[in-house]
Tab-separated table of C-alpha atoms in Angstrom:
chain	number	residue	atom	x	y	z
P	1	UNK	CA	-15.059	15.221	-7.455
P	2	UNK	CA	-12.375	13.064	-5.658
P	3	UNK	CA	-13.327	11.547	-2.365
P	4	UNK	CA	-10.219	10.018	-0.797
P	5	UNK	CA	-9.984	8.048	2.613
P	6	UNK	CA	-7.070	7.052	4.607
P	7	UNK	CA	-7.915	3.605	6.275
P	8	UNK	CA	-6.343	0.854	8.120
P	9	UNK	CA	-8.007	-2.966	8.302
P	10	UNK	CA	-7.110	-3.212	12.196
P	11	UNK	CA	-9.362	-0.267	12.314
P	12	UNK	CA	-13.271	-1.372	13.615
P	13	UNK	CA	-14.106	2.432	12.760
P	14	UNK	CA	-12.961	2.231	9.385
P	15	UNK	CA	-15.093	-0.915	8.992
P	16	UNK	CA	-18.134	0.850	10.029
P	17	UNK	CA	-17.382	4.270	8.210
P	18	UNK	CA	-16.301	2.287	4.845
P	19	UNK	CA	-20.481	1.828	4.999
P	20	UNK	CA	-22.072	4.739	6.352
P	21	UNK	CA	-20.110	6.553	3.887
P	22	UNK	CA	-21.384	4.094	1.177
P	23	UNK	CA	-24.665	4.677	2.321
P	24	UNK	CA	-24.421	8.141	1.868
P	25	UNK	CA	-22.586	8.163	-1.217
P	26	UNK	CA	-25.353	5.552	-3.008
P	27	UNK	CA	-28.173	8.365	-2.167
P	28	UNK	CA	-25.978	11.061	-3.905
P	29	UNK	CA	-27.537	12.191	-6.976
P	30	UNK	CA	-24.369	13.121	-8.214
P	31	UNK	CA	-22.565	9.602	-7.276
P	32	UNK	CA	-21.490	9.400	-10.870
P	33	UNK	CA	-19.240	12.311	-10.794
P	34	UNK	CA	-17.627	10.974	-7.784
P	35	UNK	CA	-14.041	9.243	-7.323
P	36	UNK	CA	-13.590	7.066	-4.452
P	37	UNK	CA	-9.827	6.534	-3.706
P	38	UNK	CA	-8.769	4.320	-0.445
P	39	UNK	CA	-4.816	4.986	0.960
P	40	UNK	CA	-2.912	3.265	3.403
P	41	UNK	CA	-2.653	4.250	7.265
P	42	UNK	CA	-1.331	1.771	9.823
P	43	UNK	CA	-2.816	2.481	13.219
P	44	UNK	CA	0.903	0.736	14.427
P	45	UNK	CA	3.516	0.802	11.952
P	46	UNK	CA	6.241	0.092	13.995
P	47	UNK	CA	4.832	-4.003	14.672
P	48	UNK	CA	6.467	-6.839	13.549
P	49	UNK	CA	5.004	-9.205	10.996
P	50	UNK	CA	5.111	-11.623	13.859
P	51	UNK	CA	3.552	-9.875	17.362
P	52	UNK	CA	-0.131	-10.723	17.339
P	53	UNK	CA	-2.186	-10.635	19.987
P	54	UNK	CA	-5.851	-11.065	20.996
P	55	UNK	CA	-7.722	-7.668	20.901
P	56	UNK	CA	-8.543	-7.863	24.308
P	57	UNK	CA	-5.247	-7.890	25.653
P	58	UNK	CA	-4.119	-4.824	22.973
P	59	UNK	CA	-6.742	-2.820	24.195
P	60	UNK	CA	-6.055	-3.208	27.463
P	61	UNK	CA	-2.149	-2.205	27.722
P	62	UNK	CA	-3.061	0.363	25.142
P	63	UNK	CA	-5.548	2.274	27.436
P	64	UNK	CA	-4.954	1.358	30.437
P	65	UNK	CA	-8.812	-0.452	30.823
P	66	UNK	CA	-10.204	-3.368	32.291
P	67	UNK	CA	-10.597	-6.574	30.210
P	68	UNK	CA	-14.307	-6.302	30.984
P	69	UNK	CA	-14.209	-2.266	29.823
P	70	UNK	CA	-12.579	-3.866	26.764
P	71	UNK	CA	-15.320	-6.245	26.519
P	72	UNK	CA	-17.569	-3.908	26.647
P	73	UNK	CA	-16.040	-1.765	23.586
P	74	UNK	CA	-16.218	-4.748	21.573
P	75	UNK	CA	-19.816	-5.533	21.951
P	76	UNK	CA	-20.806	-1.562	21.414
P	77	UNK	CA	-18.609	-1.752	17.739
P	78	UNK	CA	-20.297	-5.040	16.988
P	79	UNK	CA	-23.829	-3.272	17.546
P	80	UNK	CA	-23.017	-0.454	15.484
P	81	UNK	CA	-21.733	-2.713	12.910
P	82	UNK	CA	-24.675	-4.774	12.739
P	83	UNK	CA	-26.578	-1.531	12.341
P	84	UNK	CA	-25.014	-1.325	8.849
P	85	UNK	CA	-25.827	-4.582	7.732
P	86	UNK	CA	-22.292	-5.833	8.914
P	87	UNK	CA	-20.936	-8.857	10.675
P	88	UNK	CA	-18.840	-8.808	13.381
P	89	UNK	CA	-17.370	-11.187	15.867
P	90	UNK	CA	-16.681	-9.279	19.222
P	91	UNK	CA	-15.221	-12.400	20.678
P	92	UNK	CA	-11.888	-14.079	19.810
P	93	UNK	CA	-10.557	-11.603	17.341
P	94	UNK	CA	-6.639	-10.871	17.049
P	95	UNK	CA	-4.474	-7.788	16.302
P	96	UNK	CA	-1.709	-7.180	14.338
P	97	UNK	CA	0.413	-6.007	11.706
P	98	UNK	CA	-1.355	-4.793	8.447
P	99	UNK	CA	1.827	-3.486	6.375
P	100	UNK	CA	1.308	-6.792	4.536
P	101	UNK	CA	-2.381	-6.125	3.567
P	102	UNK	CA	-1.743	-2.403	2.362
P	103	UNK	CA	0.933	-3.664	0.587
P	104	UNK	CA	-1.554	-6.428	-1.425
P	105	UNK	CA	-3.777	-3.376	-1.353
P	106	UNK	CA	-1.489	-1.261	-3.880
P	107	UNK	CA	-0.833	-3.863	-6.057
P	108	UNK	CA	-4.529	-4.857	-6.243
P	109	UNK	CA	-5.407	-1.303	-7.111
P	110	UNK	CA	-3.423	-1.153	-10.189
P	111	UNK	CA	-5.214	-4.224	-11.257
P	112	UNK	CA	-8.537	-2.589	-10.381
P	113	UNK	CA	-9.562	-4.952	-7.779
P	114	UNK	CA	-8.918	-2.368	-4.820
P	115	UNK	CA	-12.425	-2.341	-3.845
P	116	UNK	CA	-13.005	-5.810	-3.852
P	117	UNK	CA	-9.621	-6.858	-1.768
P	118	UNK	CA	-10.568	-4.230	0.670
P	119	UNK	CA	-13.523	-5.603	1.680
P	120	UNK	CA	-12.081	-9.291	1.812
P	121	UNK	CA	-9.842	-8.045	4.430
P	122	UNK	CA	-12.473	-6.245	6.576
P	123	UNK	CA	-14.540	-9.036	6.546
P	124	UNK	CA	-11.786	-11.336	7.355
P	125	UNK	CA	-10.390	-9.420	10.083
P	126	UNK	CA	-13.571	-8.353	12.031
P	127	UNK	CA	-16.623	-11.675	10.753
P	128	UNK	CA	-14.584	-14.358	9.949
P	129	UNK	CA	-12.712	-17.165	12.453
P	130	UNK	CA	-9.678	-17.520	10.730
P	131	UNK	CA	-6.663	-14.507	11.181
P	132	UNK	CA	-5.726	-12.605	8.725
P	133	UNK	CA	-2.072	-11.600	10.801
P	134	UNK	CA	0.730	-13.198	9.954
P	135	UNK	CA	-0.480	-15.884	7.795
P	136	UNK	CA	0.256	-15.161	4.165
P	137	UNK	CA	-1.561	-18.770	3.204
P	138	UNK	CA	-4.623	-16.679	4.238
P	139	UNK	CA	-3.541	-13.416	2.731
P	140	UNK	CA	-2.923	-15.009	-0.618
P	141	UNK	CA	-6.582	-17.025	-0.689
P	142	UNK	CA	-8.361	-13.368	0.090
P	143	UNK	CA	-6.459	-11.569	-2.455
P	144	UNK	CA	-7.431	-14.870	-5.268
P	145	UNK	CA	-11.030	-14.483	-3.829
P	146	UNK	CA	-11.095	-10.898	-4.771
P	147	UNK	CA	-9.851	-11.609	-8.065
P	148	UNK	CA	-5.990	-10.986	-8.249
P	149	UNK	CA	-3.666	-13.367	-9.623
P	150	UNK	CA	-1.621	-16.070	-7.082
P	151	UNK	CA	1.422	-16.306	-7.933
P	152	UNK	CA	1.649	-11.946	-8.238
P	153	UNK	CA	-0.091	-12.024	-4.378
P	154	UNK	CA	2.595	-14.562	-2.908
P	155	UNK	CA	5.411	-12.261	-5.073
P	156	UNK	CA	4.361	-9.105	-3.007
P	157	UNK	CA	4.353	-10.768	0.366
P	158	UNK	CA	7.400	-12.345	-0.331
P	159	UNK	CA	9.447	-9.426	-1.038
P	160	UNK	CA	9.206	-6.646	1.684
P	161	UNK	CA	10.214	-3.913	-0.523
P	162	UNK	CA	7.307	-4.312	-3.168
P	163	UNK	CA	4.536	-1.772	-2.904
P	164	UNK	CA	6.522	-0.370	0.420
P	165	UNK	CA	7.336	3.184	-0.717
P	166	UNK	CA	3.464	3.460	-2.019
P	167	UNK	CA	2.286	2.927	1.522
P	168	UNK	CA	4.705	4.759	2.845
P	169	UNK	CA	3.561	7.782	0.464
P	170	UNK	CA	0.052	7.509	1.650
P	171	UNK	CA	0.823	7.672	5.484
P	172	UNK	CA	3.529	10.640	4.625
P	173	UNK	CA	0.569	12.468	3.083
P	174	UNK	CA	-1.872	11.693	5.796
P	175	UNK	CA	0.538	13.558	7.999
P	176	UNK	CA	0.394	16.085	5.992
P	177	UNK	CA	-3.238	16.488	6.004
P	178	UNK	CA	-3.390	16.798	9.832
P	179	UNK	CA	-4.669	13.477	10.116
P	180	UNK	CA	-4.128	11.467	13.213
P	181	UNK	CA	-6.487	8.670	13.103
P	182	UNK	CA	-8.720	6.825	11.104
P	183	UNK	CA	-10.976	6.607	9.162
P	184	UNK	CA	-10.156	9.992	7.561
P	185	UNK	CA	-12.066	11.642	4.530
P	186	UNK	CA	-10.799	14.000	2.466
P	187	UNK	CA	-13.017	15.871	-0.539
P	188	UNK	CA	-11.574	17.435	-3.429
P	189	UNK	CA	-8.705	18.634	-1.083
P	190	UNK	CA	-11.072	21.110	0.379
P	191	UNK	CA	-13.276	19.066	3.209
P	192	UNK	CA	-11.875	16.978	5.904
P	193	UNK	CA	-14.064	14.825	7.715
P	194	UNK	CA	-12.588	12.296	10.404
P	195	UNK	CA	-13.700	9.461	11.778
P	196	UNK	CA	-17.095	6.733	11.289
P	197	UNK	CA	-19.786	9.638	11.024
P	198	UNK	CA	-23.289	8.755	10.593
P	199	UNK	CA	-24.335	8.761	7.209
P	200	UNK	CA	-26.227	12.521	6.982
P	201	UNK	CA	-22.720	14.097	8.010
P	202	UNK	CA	-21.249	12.347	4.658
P	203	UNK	CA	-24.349	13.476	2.988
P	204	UNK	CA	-23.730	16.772	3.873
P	205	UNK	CA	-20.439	16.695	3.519
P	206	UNK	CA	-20.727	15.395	-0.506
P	207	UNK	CA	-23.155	18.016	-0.839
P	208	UNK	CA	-21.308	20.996	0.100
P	209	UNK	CA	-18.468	19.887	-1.810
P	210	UNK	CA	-19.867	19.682	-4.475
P	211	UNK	CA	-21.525	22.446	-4.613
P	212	UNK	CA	-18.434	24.650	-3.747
P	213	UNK	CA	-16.333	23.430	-6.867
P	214	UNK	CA	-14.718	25.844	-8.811
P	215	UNK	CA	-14.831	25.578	-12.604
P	216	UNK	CA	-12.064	25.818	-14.443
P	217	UNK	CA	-11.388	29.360	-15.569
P	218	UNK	CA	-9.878	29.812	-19.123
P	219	UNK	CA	-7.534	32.672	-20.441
P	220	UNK	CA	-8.047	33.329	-23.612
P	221	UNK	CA	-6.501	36.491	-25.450
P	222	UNK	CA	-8.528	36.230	-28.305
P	223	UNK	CA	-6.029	34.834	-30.582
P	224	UNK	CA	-7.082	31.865	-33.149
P	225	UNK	CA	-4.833	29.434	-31.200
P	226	UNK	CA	-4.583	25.791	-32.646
P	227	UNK	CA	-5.983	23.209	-31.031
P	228	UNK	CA	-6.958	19.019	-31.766
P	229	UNK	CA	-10.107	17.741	-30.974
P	230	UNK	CA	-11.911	14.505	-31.483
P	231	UNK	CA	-12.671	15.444	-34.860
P	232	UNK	CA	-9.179	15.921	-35.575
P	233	UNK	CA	-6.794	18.951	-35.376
P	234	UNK	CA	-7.119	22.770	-37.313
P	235	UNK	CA	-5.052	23.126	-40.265
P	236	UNK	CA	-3.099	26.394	-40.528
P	237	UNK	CA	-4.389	27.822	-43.696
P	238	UNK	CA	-1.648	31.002	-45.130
């Protein structure tokens, strides 16, 4: 079964989903048989490289709130983060372009790092001091940390075409989907489930999926077909 989510790491929901889904997914007695694939959303796609601002200040344009009601939104996501073991600084953080990072993010999939750079880049957005927007020093030392090579990290960010059609593909597809926001979930094609549930929804969710797959159905008219196998293939015999 194939478990895919569309994420973005400006996203404090994702952040928080990313592990309640986890959670849900390590309790799974059939976790074995399940693929977990992450794809690109940008929660703004249309910023430049270059306009960061503090969180506070997004927020508050965005939705028309008070700093303090923006304040206040922080300190709620940093409790519910630290109810899943995560760490999150609800003071000081920045926003910001994240074509960048999704763009490091295909690359370090086909290396099979994905996993690995994804959470470097959660953590470095929402627990750690330094930004992760519009700083490509920083970007490059994350990806290295999570195991991809330098000089193919400062490559991508250097040349705003590379890995640009693959997020591009992703967010097309989300659209396609129905999905508006993030963190989405989709299973085997057949369950959607949006946004940072608790961890029995996911549960559930895995469950009746999997229980709902169809099996492959053969035709078969009975003829002596050849075929090849791992011990080898049939030999007409006249």
């Amino acid at each position: 079964m194939r478990v895919e989510i569309w994420s973005d790491i400006a996203c404090p929901w994702c952040y928080v989903g990313k592990a309640r889904f986890e959670k849900a997914l390590a309790a799974f007695p059939h976790r074995d048989g399940v693929e977990v694939v992450h794809r690109s959303f940008e929660l703004d796609p249309g910023r430049a490289k270059d306009d960061v601002q503090p969180v506070l200040t997004m927020l508050t344009a965005k939705y028309g709130m008070s700093e303090a009601q923006a304040q206040a939104g922080e300190d709620n996501l940093g409790a519910q983060a630290a109810a899943e073991g995560l760490d999150y600084r609800t003071r000081g953080r920045d926003h910001g372009s994240t074509f960048d990072m999704h763009r490091l993010l295909h690359l370090a999939k086909e290396r099979g790092r994905h996993g690995a750079l994804l959470d470097a880049l959660y953590r470095g957005n929402f627990a750690d001091a330094r930004s992760v927007f519009n700083d490509d020093e920083r970007l490059v030392e994350l990806a290295v940390g999570a195991g991809l090579d330098e000089e193919e990290a400062r490559a991508v960010l250097a040349d705003p075409d590379a890995y640009a059609d693959e997020v591009r593909a992703d967010e097309r597809e989300a659209a396609q989907l129905g999905a508006t926001g993030v963190p989405f979930f989709v299973l085997d094609r057949a369950y959607g489930v949006s946004g940072a549930q608790p961890a029995e929804v996911f549960t559930q969710a895995l469950t009746q999926a999997w229980g709902e797959r169809t099996p492959l159905k053969l035709i078969d008219d009975g003829s002596d077909a050849g075929a090849c196998g791992p011990d080898g293939c049939e030999v007409p015999r006249g």
